[in-house]
């Protein structure tokens, strides 16, 4: 073998070793992973794939289920992962456009170079934060820091107060209703941490939320079992149209604090409890009514019957 042929053989062997070595595979993997992009960088690097994925998601909302398929959705590109044959996996988050506080839903779509979506998989749906502490309703408690106070030392009926009436077993006081576009208040979450919660009307354009501070007092009966729900009371407007209470448990969602709609000392009144003799419970009942409504009276129904007139 000549010296020239021997050198060519050594070069070929070295080349083959380099191709088979682990470092060569690592280099290939690094080259492939270099195309992985996140957020705005992913949108910039893979605009066609991202556009196709978002257009497909917007046009095919059936996958979001009955709760979200008709809602206005916002999408956020999380990442794009390049695959073989010019296919890219576009991963996105999606949430309702308004009134939502919680964890976004996540899905991904595999999109080819021509913009066709080859596969779609939904990993999770949006999960709204709920004031879980408010949901811990038992037979002996109302929601969130219900105030039970001995009337023997604290409460004295105010003579001549038109907002203070007596039913068959309860004394009831309902303050003047107050309306605003949203209700924001502070309360505990599932871990007992105080944070901000909010409620909004179903029809945000035409309606507002009206809250009434209600005090229920048991002065005469041994024990009164109360169920405070959609049938506990009715609020009548100026045309004597009747409105039922809003469920302050299911409608509350985590929100940012805002002074404009904050209701200091707001305590949702909802659930069931036993009110012993000489005790009272205080909380807010909420109604959804047309903006600018006037109020004629509130009628208490739960475990008793009484009317408090405002006009």
PDB file of C-alpha atoms in Angstrom:
ATOM      1  CA  UNK A   1       0.000   0.000   0.000  1.00  0.00           C
ATOM      2  CA  UNK A   2       1.387   3.353  -0.978  1.00  0.00           C
ATOM      3  CA  UNK A   3       1.709   6.163   1.519  1.00  0.00           C
ATOM      4  CA  UNK A   4      -0.996   8.119  -0.374  1.00  0.00           C
ATOM      5  CA  UNK A   5      -3.464   5.215  -0.226  1.00  0.00           C
ATOM      6  CA  UNK A   6      -2.713   4.660   3.443  1.00  0.00           C
ATOM      7  CA  UNK A   7      -3.497   8.312   4.258  1.00  0.00           C
ATOM      8  CA  UNK A   8      -6.813   8.108   2.350  1.00  0.00           C
ATOM      9  CA  UNK A   9      -7.787   4.987   4.325  1.00  0.00           C
ATOM     10  CA  UNK A  10      -7.008   6.652   7.661  1.00  0.00           C
ATOM     11  CA  UNK A  11      -9.060   9.714   6.649  1.00  0.00           C
ATOM     12  CA  UNK A  12     -12.021   7.527   5.718  1.00  0.00           C
ATOM     13  CA  UNK A  13     -11.819   5.647   9.017  1.00  0.00           C
ATOM     14  CA  UNK A  14     -11.618   8.880  11.014  1.00  0.00           C
ATOM     15  CA  UNK A  15     -14.616  10.230   9.133  1.00  0.00           C
ATOM     16  CA  UNK A  16     -16.620   7.088   9.878  1.00  0.00           C
ATOM     17  CA  UNK A  17     -15.702   7.231  13.579  1.00  0.00           C
ATOM     18  CA  UNK A  18     -16.777  10.855  13.747  1.00  0.00           C
ATOM     19  CA  UNK A  19     -20.149  10.036  12.203  1.00  0.00           C
ATOM     20  CA  UNK A  20     -20.764   7.141  14.627  1.00  0.00           C
ATOM     21  CA  UNK A  21     -19.546   8.916  17.765  1.00  0.00           C
ATOM     22  CA  UNK A  22     -21.974  10.172  20.475  1.00  0.00           C
ATOM     23  CA  UNK A  23     -20.733  13.708  19.989  1.00  0.00           C
ATOM     24  CA  UNK A  24     -21.955  13.606  16.394  1.00  0.00           C
ATOM     25  CA  UNK A  25     -25.457  12.626  17.529  1.00  0.00           C
ATOM     26  CA  UNK A  26     -25.459  15.368  20.145  1.00  0.00           C
ATOM     27  CA  UNK A  27     -24.533  17.886  17.495  1.00  0.00           C
ATOM     28  CA  UNK A  28     -27.412  16.711  15.312  1.00  0.00           C
ATOM     29  CA  UNK A  29     -29.853  16.998  18.206  1.00  0.00           C
ATOM     30  CA  UNK A  30     -28.628  20.450  19.077  1.00  0.00           C
ATOM     31  CA  UNK A  31     -29.082  21.505  15.464  1.00  0.00           C
ATOM     32  CA  UNK A  32     -32.656  20.176  15.466  1.00  0.00           C
ATOM     33  CA  UNK A  33     -33.581  21.722  18.839  1.00  0.00           C
ATOM     34  CA  UNK A  34     -32.176  25.069  17.783  1.00  0.00           C
ATOM     35  CA  UNK A  35     -35.397  25.670  15.840  1.00  0.00           C
ATOM     36  CA  UNK A  36     -37.596  25.397  18.971  1.00  0.00           C
ATOM     37  CA  UNK A  37     -39.058  28.826  19.719  1.00  0.00           C
ATOM     38  CA  UNK A  38     -41.264  30.396  22.404  1.00  0.00           C
ATOM     39  CA  UNK A  39     -43.798  33.225  22.553  1.00  0.00           C
ATOM     40  CA  UNK A  40     -43.249  36.141  20.189  1.00  0.00           C
ATOM     41  CA  UNK A  41     -40.069  34.538  18.907  1.00  0.00           C
ATOM     42  CA  UNK A  42     -42.135  31.543  17.768  1.00  0.00           C
ATOM     43  CA  UNK A  43     -44.569  33.829  15.947  1.00  0.00           C
ATOM     44  CA  UNK A  44     -41.686  35.569  14.196  1.00  0.00           C
ATOM     45  CA  UNK A  45     -39.866  32.391  13.167  1.00  0.00           C
ATOM     46  CA  UNK A  46     -42.931  30.396  12.092  1.00  0.00           C
ATOM     47  CA  UNK A  47     -45.554  32.960  11.018  1.00  0.00           C
ATOM     48  CA  UNK A  48     -47.297  30.705   8.485  1.00  0.00           C
ATOM     49  CA  UNK A  49     -47.603  27.741  10.853  1.00  0.00           C
ATOM     50  CA  UNK A  50     -48.832  29.945  13.687  1.00  0.00           C
ATOM     51  CA  UNK A  51     -51.371  31.758  11.515  1.00  0.00           C
ATOM     52  CA  UNK A  52     -52.735  28.482  10.199  1.00  0.00           C
ATOM     53  CA  UNK A  53     -53.068  27.035  13.701  1.00  0.00           C
ATOM     54  CA  UNK A  54     -54.853  30.089  15.107  1.00  0.00           C
ATOM     55  CA  UNK A  55     -57.195  30.316  12.106  1.00  0.00           C
ATOM     56  CA  UNK A  56     -58.046  26.638  12.480  1.00  0.00           C
ATOM     57  CA  UNK A  57     -58.727  26.999  16.220  1.00  0.00           C
ATOM     58  CA  UNK A  58     -60.983  30.006  15.633  1.00  0.00           C
ATOM     59  CA  UNK A  59     -62.934  28.193  12.919  1.00  0.00           C
ATOM     60  CA  UNK A  60     -63.294  24.941  14.862  1.00  0.00           C
ATOM     61  CA  UNK A  61     -64.425  25.802  18.388  1.00  0.00           C
ATOM     62  CA  UNK A  62     -66.393  22.598  18.874  1.00  0.00           C
ATOM     63  CA  UNK A  63     -63.429  21.132  20.717  1.00  0.00           C
ATOM     64  CA  UNK A  64     -63.894  23.693  23.503  1.00  0.00           C
ATOM     65  CA  UNK A  65     -67.192  22.161  24.607  1.00  0.00           C
ATOM     66  CA  UNK A  66     -70.565  23.801  25.234  1.00  0.00           C
ATOM     67  CA  UNK A  67     -69.236  26.243  27.821  1.00  0.00           C
ATOM     68  CA  UNK A  68     -66.584  27.872  25.635  1.00  0.00           C
ATOM     69  CA  UNK A  69     -67.428  27.108  22.016  1.00  0.00           C
ATOM     70  CA  UNK A  70     -69.632  30.202  21.671  1.00  0.00           C
ATOM     71  CA  UNK A  71     -67.519  32.485  23.832  1.00  0.00           C
ATOM     72  CA  UNK A  72     -65.085  35.070  22.555  1.00  0.00           C
ATOM     73  CA  UNK A  73     -61.657  33.451  22.921  1.00  0.00           C
ATOM     74  CA  UNK A  74     -58.158  34.885  23.194  1.00  0.00           C
ATOM     75  CA  UNK A  75     -55.247  32.708  22.062  1.00  0.00           C
ATOM     76  CA  UNK A  76     -51.626  33.024  23.136  1.00  0.00           C
ATOM     77  CA  UNK A  77     -48.799  31.215  21.365  1.00  0.00           C
ATOM     78  CA  UNK A  78     -46.699  29.299  23.864  1.00  0.00           C
ATOM     79  CA  UNK A  79     -44.167  27.617  21.562  1.00  0.00           C
ATOM     80  CA  UNK A  80     -43.470  26.118  18.160  1.00  0.00           C
ATOM     81  CA  UNK A  81     -41.565  22.858  17.850  1.00  0.00           C
ATOM     82  CA  UNK A  82     -40.153  21.970  14.410  1.00  0.00           C
ATOM     83  CA  UNK A  83     -40.680  18.365  13.314  1.00  0.00           C
ATOM     84  CA  UNK A  84     -39.764  16.340  10.245  1.00  0.00           C
ATOM     85  CA  UNK A  85     -41.000  17.132   6.711  1.00  0.00           C
ATOM     86  CA  UNK A  86     -41.465  20.848   7.482  1.00  0.00           C
ATOM     87  CA  UNK A  87     -44.190  20.100  10.026  1.00  0.00           C
ATOM     88  CA  UNK A  88     -44.356  22.283  13.140  1.00  0.00           C
ATOM     89  CA  UNK A  89     -46.180  21.636  16.413  1.00  0.00           C
ATOM     90  CA  UNK A  90     -47.827  24.891  17.498  1.00  0.00           C
ATOM     91  CA  UNK A  91     -48.738  24.962  21.189  1.00  0.00           C
ATOM     92  CA  UNK A  92     -51.216  27.630  22.333  1.00  0.00           C
ATOM     93  CA  UNK A  93     -53.094  28.743  25.433  1.00  0.00           C
ATOM     94  CA  UNK A  94     -56.717  29.849  25.197  1.00  0.00           C
ATOM     95  CA  UNK A  95     -59.033  31.709  27.592  1.00  0.00           C
ATOM     96  CA  UNK A  96     -62.366  33.560  27.369  1.00  0.00           C
ATOM     97  CA  UNK A  97     -61.768  37.156  26.325  1.00  0.00           C
ATOM     98  CA  UNK A  98     -63.540  38.786  29.277  1.00  0.00           C
ATOM     99  CA  UNK A  99     -64.553  38.080  32.843  1.00  0.00           C
ATOM    100  CA  UNK A 100     -62.169  35.166  33.296  1.00  0.00           C
ATOM    101  CA  UNK A 101     -59.551  34.700  36.003  1.00  0.00           C
ATOM    102  CA  UNK A 102     -57.840  31.369  36.240  1.00  0.00           C
ATOM    103  CA  UNK A 103     -55.642  28.868  34.432  1.00  0.00           C
ATOM    104  CA  UNK A 104     -55.784  28.906  30.609  1.00  0.00           C
ATOM    105  CA  UNK A 105     -56.617  25.897  28.473  1.00  0.00           C
ATOM    106  CA  UNK A 106     -53.766  24.362  26.474  1.00  0.00           C
ATOM    107  CA  UNK A 107     -53.773  22.628  23.096  1.00  0.00           C
ATOM    108  CA  UNK A 108     -51.405  21.959  20.212  1.00  0.00           C
ATOM    109  CA  UNK A 109     -51.781  21.553  16.458  1.00  0.00           C
ATOM    110  CA  UNK A 110     -49.377  19.911  14.014  1.00  0.00           C
ATOM    111  CA  UNK A 111     -49.246  22.089  10.887  1.00  0.00           C
ATOM    112  CA  UNK A 112     -47.493  21.262   7.596  1.00  0.00           C
ATOM    113  CA  UNK A 113     -45.680  23.669   5.286  1.00  0.00           C
ATOM    114  CA  UNK A 114     -48.840  24.291   3.301  1.00  0.00           C
ATOM    115  CA  UNK A 115     -50.814  25.397   6.357  1.00  0.00           C
ATOM    116  CA  UNK A 116     -52.864  22.213   6.717  1.00  0.00           C
ATOM    117  CA  UNK A 117     -53.574  21.078  10.270  1.00  0.00           C
ATOM    118  CA  UNK A 118     -52.687  17.398  10.445  1.00  0.00           C
ATOM    119  CA  UNK A 119     -53.501  16.803  14.107  1.00  0.00           C
ATOM    120  CA  UNK A 120     -55.017  18.662  17.044  1.00  0.00           C
ATOM    121  CA  UNK A 121     -54.964  17.726  20.696  1.00  0.00           C
ATOM    122  CA  UNK A 122     -56.516  19.557  23.611  1.00  0.00           C
ATOM    123  CA  UNK A 123     -54.480  19.047  26.770  1.00  0.00           C
ATOM    124  CA  UNK A 124     -56.676  21.008  29.181  1.00  0.00           C
ATOM    125  CA  UNK A 125     -59.592  23.436  29.252  1.00  0.00           C
ATOM    126  CA  UNK A 126     -59.633  26.807  31.054  1.00  0.00           C
ATOM    127  CA  UNK A 127     -60.109  26.356  34.785  1.00  0.00           C
ATOM    128  CA  UNK A 128     -61.616  29.356  36.494  1.00  0.00           C
ATOM    129  CA  UNK A 129     -60.496  30.309  39.965  1.00  0.00           C
ATOM    130  CA  UNK A 130     -63.359  29.848  42.413  1.00  0.00           C
ATOM    131  CA  UNK A 131     -63.581  31.075  45.962  1.00  0.00           C
ATOM    132  CA  UNK A 132     -63.529  27.540  47.270  1.00  0.00           C
ATOM    133  CA  UNK A 133     -63.777  28.777  50.816  1.00  0.00           C
ATOM    134  CA  UNK A 134     -67.159  30.197  49.908  1.00  0.00           C
ATOM    135  CA  UNK A 135     -68.301  26.778  48.728  1.00  0.00           C
ATOM    136  CA  UNK A 136     -67.752  25.091  52.068  1.00  0.00           C
ATOM    137  CA  UNK A 137     -71.395  25.359  53.033  1.00  0.00           C
ATOM    138  CA  UNK A 138     -72.560  23.092  55.823  1.00  0.00           C
ATOM    139  CA  UNK A 139     -75.663  22.791  57.908  1.00  0.00           C
ATOM    140  CA  UNK A 140     -74.214  25.093  60.551  1.00  0.00           C
ATOM    141  CA  UNK A 141     -72.592  27.827  58.496  1.00  0.00           C
ATOM    142  CA  UNK A 142     -73.269  30.454  55.896  1.00  0.00           C
ATOM    143  CA  UNK A 143     -70.564  31.451  53.475  1.00  0.00           C
ATOM    144  CA  UNK A 144     -67.377  33.260  54.396  1.00  0.00           C
ATOM    145  CA  UNK A 145     -67.114  34.668  57.863  1.00  0.00           C
ATOM    146  CA  UNK A 146     -70.775  34.734  58.760  1.00  0.00           C
ATOM    147  CA  UNK A 147     -71.255  36.924  61.776  1.00  0.00           C
ATOM    148  CA  UNK A 148     -73.109  35.318  64.663  1.00  0.00           C
ATOM    149  CA  UNK A 149     -73.379  37.756  67.549  1.00  0.00           C
ATOM    150  CA  UNK A 150     -75.119  37.512  70.874  1.00  0.00           C
ATOM    151  CA  UNK A 151     -78.037  39.897  70.840  1.00  0.00           C
ATOM    152  CA  UNK A 152     -78.146  40.053  74.609  1.00  0.00           C
ATOM    153  CA  UNK A 153     -75.180  42.418  74.672  1.00  0.00           C
ATOM    154  CA  UNK A 154     -74.868  43.769  71.143  1.00  0.00           C
ATOM    155  CA  UNK A 155     -78.159  44.248  69.330  1.00  0.00           C
ATOM    156  CA  UNK A 156     -80.984  46.495  70.455  1.00  0.00           C
ATOM    157  CA  UNK A 157     -83.948  46.969  68.082  1.00  0.00           C
ATOM    158  CA  UNK A 158     -84.179  50.514  66.842  1.00  0.00           C
ATOM    159  CA  UNK A 159     -87.674  51.819  67.441  1.00  0.00           C
ATOM    160  CA  UNK A 160     -89.234  53.510  64.455  1.00  0.00           C
ATOM    161  CA  UNK A 161     -86.699  52.105  61.927  1.00  0.00           C
ATOM    162  CA  UNK A 162     -88.767  51.396  58.777  1.00  0.00           C
ATOM    163  CA  UNK A 163     -86.110  48.976  57.482  1.00  0.00           C
ATOM    164  CA  UNK A 164     -86.462  46.805  60.579  1.00  0.00           C
ATOM    165  CA  UNK A 165     -89.510  44.505  60.661  1.00  0.00           C
ATOM    166  CA  UNK A 166     -90.644  41.435  62.518  1.00  0.00           C
ATOM    167  CA  UNK A 167     -91.692  38.199  60.868  1.00  0.00           C
ATOM    168  CA  UNK A 168     -93.209  35.153  62.501  1.00  0.00           C
ATOM    169  CA  UNK A 169     -89.933  33.999  64.039  1.00  0.00           C
ATOM    170  CA  UNK A 170     -87.243  36.446  62.867  1.00  0.00           C
ATOM    171  CA  UNK A 171     -86.533  40.130  63.064  1.00  0.00           C
ATOM    172  CA  UNK A 172     -85.248  41.292  59.683  1.00  0.00           C
ATOM    173  CA  UNK A 173     -83.457  44.438  58.592  1.00  0.00           C
ATOM    174  CA  UNK A 174     -82.677  45.138  54.914  1.00  0.00           C
ATOM    175  CA  UNK A 175     -80.800  48.332  54.091  1.00  0.00           C
ATOM    176  CA  UNK A 176     -81.438  50.445  51.008  1.00  0.00           C
ATOM    177  CA  UNK A 177     -80.379  48.603  47.807  1.00  0.00           C
ATOM    178  CA  UNK A 178     -77.314  49.936  46.001  1.00  0.00           C
ATOM    179  CA  UNK A 179     -76.507  49.269  42.351  1.00  0.00           C
ATOM    180  CA  UNK A 180     -73.249  49.322  40.408  1.00  0.00           C
ATOM    181  CA  UNK A 181     -71.793  47.735  37.266  1.00  0.00           C
ATOM    182  CA  UNK A 182     -69.559  45.283  39.134  1.00  0.00           C
ATOM    183  CA  UNK A 183     -69.009  44.171  42.715  1.00  0.00           C
ATOM    184  CA  UNK A 184     -65.440  43.769  43.960  1.00  0.00           C
ATOM    185  CA  UNK A 185     -64.570  42.614  47.465  1.00  0.00           C
ATOM    186  CA  UNK A 186     -61.903  40.865  49.516  1.00  0.00           C
ATOM    187  CA  UNK A 187     -62.266  37.274  50.702  1.00  0.00           C
ATOM    188  CA  UNK A 188     -60.304  34.104  51.402  1.00  0.00           C
ATOM    189  CA  UNK A 189     -59.303  31.564  48.768  1.00  0.00           C
ATOM    190  CA  UNK A 190     -59.059  27.782  49.225  1.00  0.00           C
ATOM    191  CA  UNK A 191     -55.825  28.165  51.215  1.00  0.00           C
ATOM    192  CA  UNK A 192     -57.198  30.887  53.458  1.00  0.00           C
ATOM    193  CA  UNK A 193     -55.276  33.657  51.702  1.00  0.00           C
ATOM    194  CA  UNK A 194     -57.150  36.927  51.381  1.00  0.00           C
ATOM    195  CA  UNK A 195     -57.478  38.033  47.774  1.00  0.00           C
ATOM    196  CA  UNK A 196     -59.812  40.038  45.572  1.00  0.00           C
ATOM    197  CA  UNK A 197     -63.036  38.585  44.147  1.00  0.00           C
ATOM    198  CA  UNK A 198     -65.525  40.082  41.744  1.00  0.00           C
ATOM    199  CA  UNK A 199     -69.004  39.538  40.326  1.00  0.00           C
ATOM    200  CA  UNK A 200     -70.569  40.878  37.159  1.00  0.00           C
ATOM    201  CA  UNK A 201     -74.055  40.785  35.616  1.00  0.00           C
ATOM    202  CA  UNK A 202     -74.864  38.263  32.905  1.00  0.00           C
ATOM    203  CA  UNK A 203     -75.939  41.154  30.674  1.00  0.00           C
ATOM    204  CA  UNK A 204     -73.186  43.709  31.213  1.00  0.00           C
ATOM    205  CA  UNK A 205     -74.669  46.161  28.705  1.00  0.00           C
ATOM    206  CA  UNK A 206     -78.186  46.559  30.081  1.00  0.00           C
ATOM    207  CA  UNK A 207     -77.977  45.358  33.682  1.00  0.00           C
ATOM    208  CA  UNK A 208     -76.149  46.073  36.908  1.00  0.00           C
ATOM    209  CA  UNK A 209     -75.704  44.289  40.226  1.00  0.00           C
ATOM    210  CA  UNK A 210     -77.765  45.488  43.165  1.00  0.00           C
ATOM    211  CA  UNK A 211     -76.676  44.511  46.676  1.00  0.00           C
ATOM    212  CA  UNK A 212     -78.672  44.681  49.881  1.00  0.00           C
ATOM    213  CA  UNK A 213     -77.190  44.330  53.344  1.00  0.00           C
ATOM    214  CA  UNK A 214     -79.477  41.993  55.290  1.00  0.00           C
ATOM    215  CA  UNK A 215     -79.525  41.280  59.021  1.00  0.00           C
ATOM    216  CA  UNK A 216     -81.488  38.301  60.361  1.00  0.00           C
ATOM    217  CA  UNK A 217     -82.092  38.119  64.106  1.00  0.00           C
ATOM    218  CA  UNK A 218     -83.495  35.257  66.144  1.00  0.00           C
ATOM    219  CA  UNK A 219     -84.870  36.768  69.360  1.00  0.00           C
ATOM    220  CA  UNK A 220     -87.684  34.427  70.254  1.00  0.00           C
ATOM    221  CA  UNK A 221     -87.377  30.980  68.712  1.00  0.00           C
ATOM    222  CA  UNK A 222     -85.167  28.187  70.011  1.00  0.00           C
ATOM    223  CA  UNK A 223     -83.386  27.406  66.736  1.00  0.00           C
ATOM    224  CA  UNK A 224     -84.198  28.541  63.188  1.00  0.00           C
ATOM    225  CA  UNK A 225     -82.957  26.533  60.199  1.00  0.00           C
ATOM    226  CA  UNK A 226     -82.241  28.853  57.277  1.00  0.00           C
ATOM    227  CA  UNK A 227     -81.607  28.078  53.616  1.00  0.00           C
ATOM    228  CA  UNK A 228     -80.468  31.198  51.808  1.00  0.00           C
ATOM    229  CA  UNK A 229     -80.637  30.618  48.053  1.00  0.00           C
ATOM    230  CA  UNK A 230     -82.425  31.844  44.904  1.00  0.00           C
ATOM    231  CA  UNK A 231     -85.767  31.430  46.696  1.00  0.00           C
ATOM    232  CA  UNK A 232     -84.848  33.192  49.924  1.00  0.00           C
ATOM    233  CA  UNK A 233     -86.087  36.646  48.923  1.00  0.00           C
ATOM    234  CA  UNK A 234     -87.379  38.809  46.088  1.00  0.00           C
ATOM    235  CA  UNK A 235     -86.622  42.428  45.253  1.00  0.00           C
ATOM    236  CA  UNK A 236     -89.296  44.508  43.501  1.00  0.00           C
ATOM    237  CA  UNK A 237     -88.470  47.434  41.246  1.00  0.00           C
ATOM    238  CA  UNK A 238     -90.531  50.582  40.638  1.00  0.00           C
ATOM    239  CA  UNK A 239     -92.794  48.713  38.216  1.00  0.00           C
ATOM    240  CA  UNK A 240     -93.308  45.924  40.791  1.00  0.00           C
ATOM    241  CA  UNK A 241     -91.340  43.493  38.672  1.00  0.00           C
ATOM    242  CA  UNK A 242     -89.795  40.751  40.792  1.00  0.00           C
ATOM    243  CA  UNK A 243     -86.096  39.806  40.804  1.00  0.00           C
ATOM    244  CA  UNK A 244     -84.494  36.789  42.481  1.00  0.00           C
ATOM    245  CA  UNK A 245     -81.111  36.689  44.261  1.00  0.00           C
ATOM    246  CA  UNK A 246     -77.931  35.907  42.335  1.00  0.00           C
ATOM    247  CA  UNK A 247     -75.869  32.945  43.516  1.00  0.00           C
ATOM    248  CA  UNK A 248     -72.913  34.748  45.064  1.00  0.00           C
ATOM    249  CA  UNK A 249     -70.922  31.513  45.218  1.00  0.00           C
ATOM    250  CA  UNK A 250     -70.875  30.402  41.589  1.00  0.00           C
ATOM    251  CA  UNK A 251     -70.703  33.906  40.118  1.00  0.00           C
ATOM    252  CA  UNK A 252     -67.637  35.049  42.087  1.00  0.00           C
ATOM    253  CA  UNK A 253     -64.268  34.945  40.316  1.00  0.00           C
ATOM    254  CA  UNK A 254     -60.743  36.083  41.182  1.00  0.00           C
ATOM    255  CA  UNK A 255     -60.026  39.629  39.995  1.00  0.00           C
ATOM    256  CA  UNK A 256     -57.758  42.630  40.302  1.00  0.00           C
ATOM    257  CA  UNK A 257     -58.520  45.166  43.005  1.00  0.00           C
ATOM    258  CA  UNK A 258     -60.263  48.356  41.895  1.00  0.00           C
ATOM    259  CA  UNK A 259     -61.486  51.193  44.089  1.00  0.00           C
ATOM    260  CA  UNK A 260     -64.241  52.127  41.657  1.00  0.00           C
ATOM    261  CA  UNK A 261     -66.290  48.981  42.297  1.00  0.00           C
ATOM    262  CA  UNK A 262     -64.973  47.903  45.678  1.00  0.00           C
ATOM    263  CA  UNK A 263     -67.640  47.268  48.320  1.00  0.00           C
ATOM    264  CA  UNK A 264     -66.020  47.550  51.782  1.00  0.00           C
ATOM    265  CA  UNK A 265     -67.147  44.892  54.235  1.00  0.00           C
ATOM    266  CA  UNK A 266     -68.925  42.854  51.584  1.00  0.00           C
ATOM    267  CA  UNK A 267     -69.900  39.434  52.995  1.00  0.00           C
ATOM    268  CA  UNK A 268     -71.845  37.157  50.609  1.00  0.00           C
ATOM    269  CA  UNK A 269     -74.961  35.730  52.239  1.00  0.00           C
ATOM    270  CA  UNK A 270     -75.595  32.314  50.750  1.00  0.00           C
ATOM    271  CA  UNK A 271     -76.029  28.770  52.016  1.00  0.00           C
ATOM    272  CA  UNK A 272     -77.614  27.161  55.053  1.00  0.00           C
ATOM    273  CA  UNK A 273     -77.236  27.617  58.776  1.00  0.00           C
ATOM    274  CA  UNK A 274     -78.847  27.184  62.159  1.00  0.00           C
ATOM    275  CA  UNK A 275     -79.571  30.421  63.942  1.00  0.00           C
ATOM    276  CA  UNK A 276     -79.893  29.901  67.672  1.00  0.00           C
ATOM    277  CA  UNK A 277     -81.918  32.102  69.975  1.00  0.00           C
ATOM    278  CA  UNK A 278     -80.161  35.385  70.687  1.00  0.00           C
ATOM    279  CA  UNK A 279     -78.028  35.309  67.517  1.00  0.00           C
ATOM    280  CA  UNK A 280     -77.939  37.251  64.288  1.00  0.00           C
ATOM    281  CA  UNK A 281     -76.381  36.787  60.858  1.00  0.00           C
ATOM    282  CA  UNK A 282     -75.336  39.651  58.582  1.00  0.00           C
ATOM    283  CA  UNK A 283     -74.461  39.526  54.894  1.00  0.00           C
ATOM    284  CA  UNK A 284     -75.113  40.859  51.401  1.00  0.00           C
ATOM    285  CA  UNK A 285     -77.712  39.588  48.954  1.00  0.00           C
ATOM    286  CA  UNK A 286     -77.178  40.416  45.279  1.00  0.00           C
ATOM    287  CA  UNK A 287     -79.699  40.890  42.463  1.00  0.00           C
ATOM    288  CA  UNK A 288     -79.229  41.534  38.743  1.00  0.00           C
ATOM    289  CA  UNK A 289     -81.516  44.336  37.542  1.00  0.00           C
ATOM    290  CA  UNK A 290     -81.722  46.854  34.682  1.00  0.00           C
ATOM    291  CA  UNK A 291     -79.420  49.825  35.126  1.00  0.00           C
ATOM    292  CA  UNK A 292     -81.029  52.751  36.909  1.00  0.00           C
ATOM    293  CA  UNK A 293     -83.784  50.686  38.507  1.00  0.00           C
ATOM    294  CA  UNK A 294     -85.747  52.043  41.444  1.00  0.00           C
ATOM    295  CA  UNK A 295     -86.808  49.832  44.335  1.00  0.00           C
ATOM    296  CA  UNK A 296     -90.145  49.463  46.096  1.00  0.00           C
ATOM    297  CA  UNK A 297     -89.639  46.609  48.539  1.00  0.00           C
ATOM    298  CA  UNK A 298     -87.794  43.434  49.426  1.00  0.00           C
ATOM    299  CA  UNK A 299     -89.761  40.386  50.489  1.00  0.00           C
ATOM    300  CA  UNK A 300     -88.072  37.856  52.749  1.00  0.00           C
ATOM    301  CA  UNK A 301     -89.277  34.266  52.264  1.00  0.00           C
ATOM    302  CA  UNK A 302     -86.713  31.847  53.747  1.00  0.00           C
ATOM    303  CA  UNK A 303     -88.045  30.253  56.969  1.00  0.00           C
ATOM    304  CA  UNK A 304     -90.279  33.282  57.532  1.00  0.00           C
ATOM    305  CA  UNK A 305     -92.290  35.949  55.758  1.00  0.00           C
ATOM    306  CA  UNK A 306     -91.750  39.701  55.928  1.00  0.00           C
ATOM    307  CA  UNK A 307     -91.702  42.751  53.650  1.00  0.00           C
ATOM    308  CA  UNK A 308     -89.575  45.867  53.911  1.00  0.00           C
ATOM    309  CA  UNK A 309     -90.751  48.811  51.828  1.00  0.00           C
ATOM    310  CA  UNK A 310     -88.446  51.434  50.338  1.00  0.00           C
ATOM    311  CA  UNK A 311     -91.157  53.723  48.949  1.00  0.00           C
TER     312      UNK A 311
END
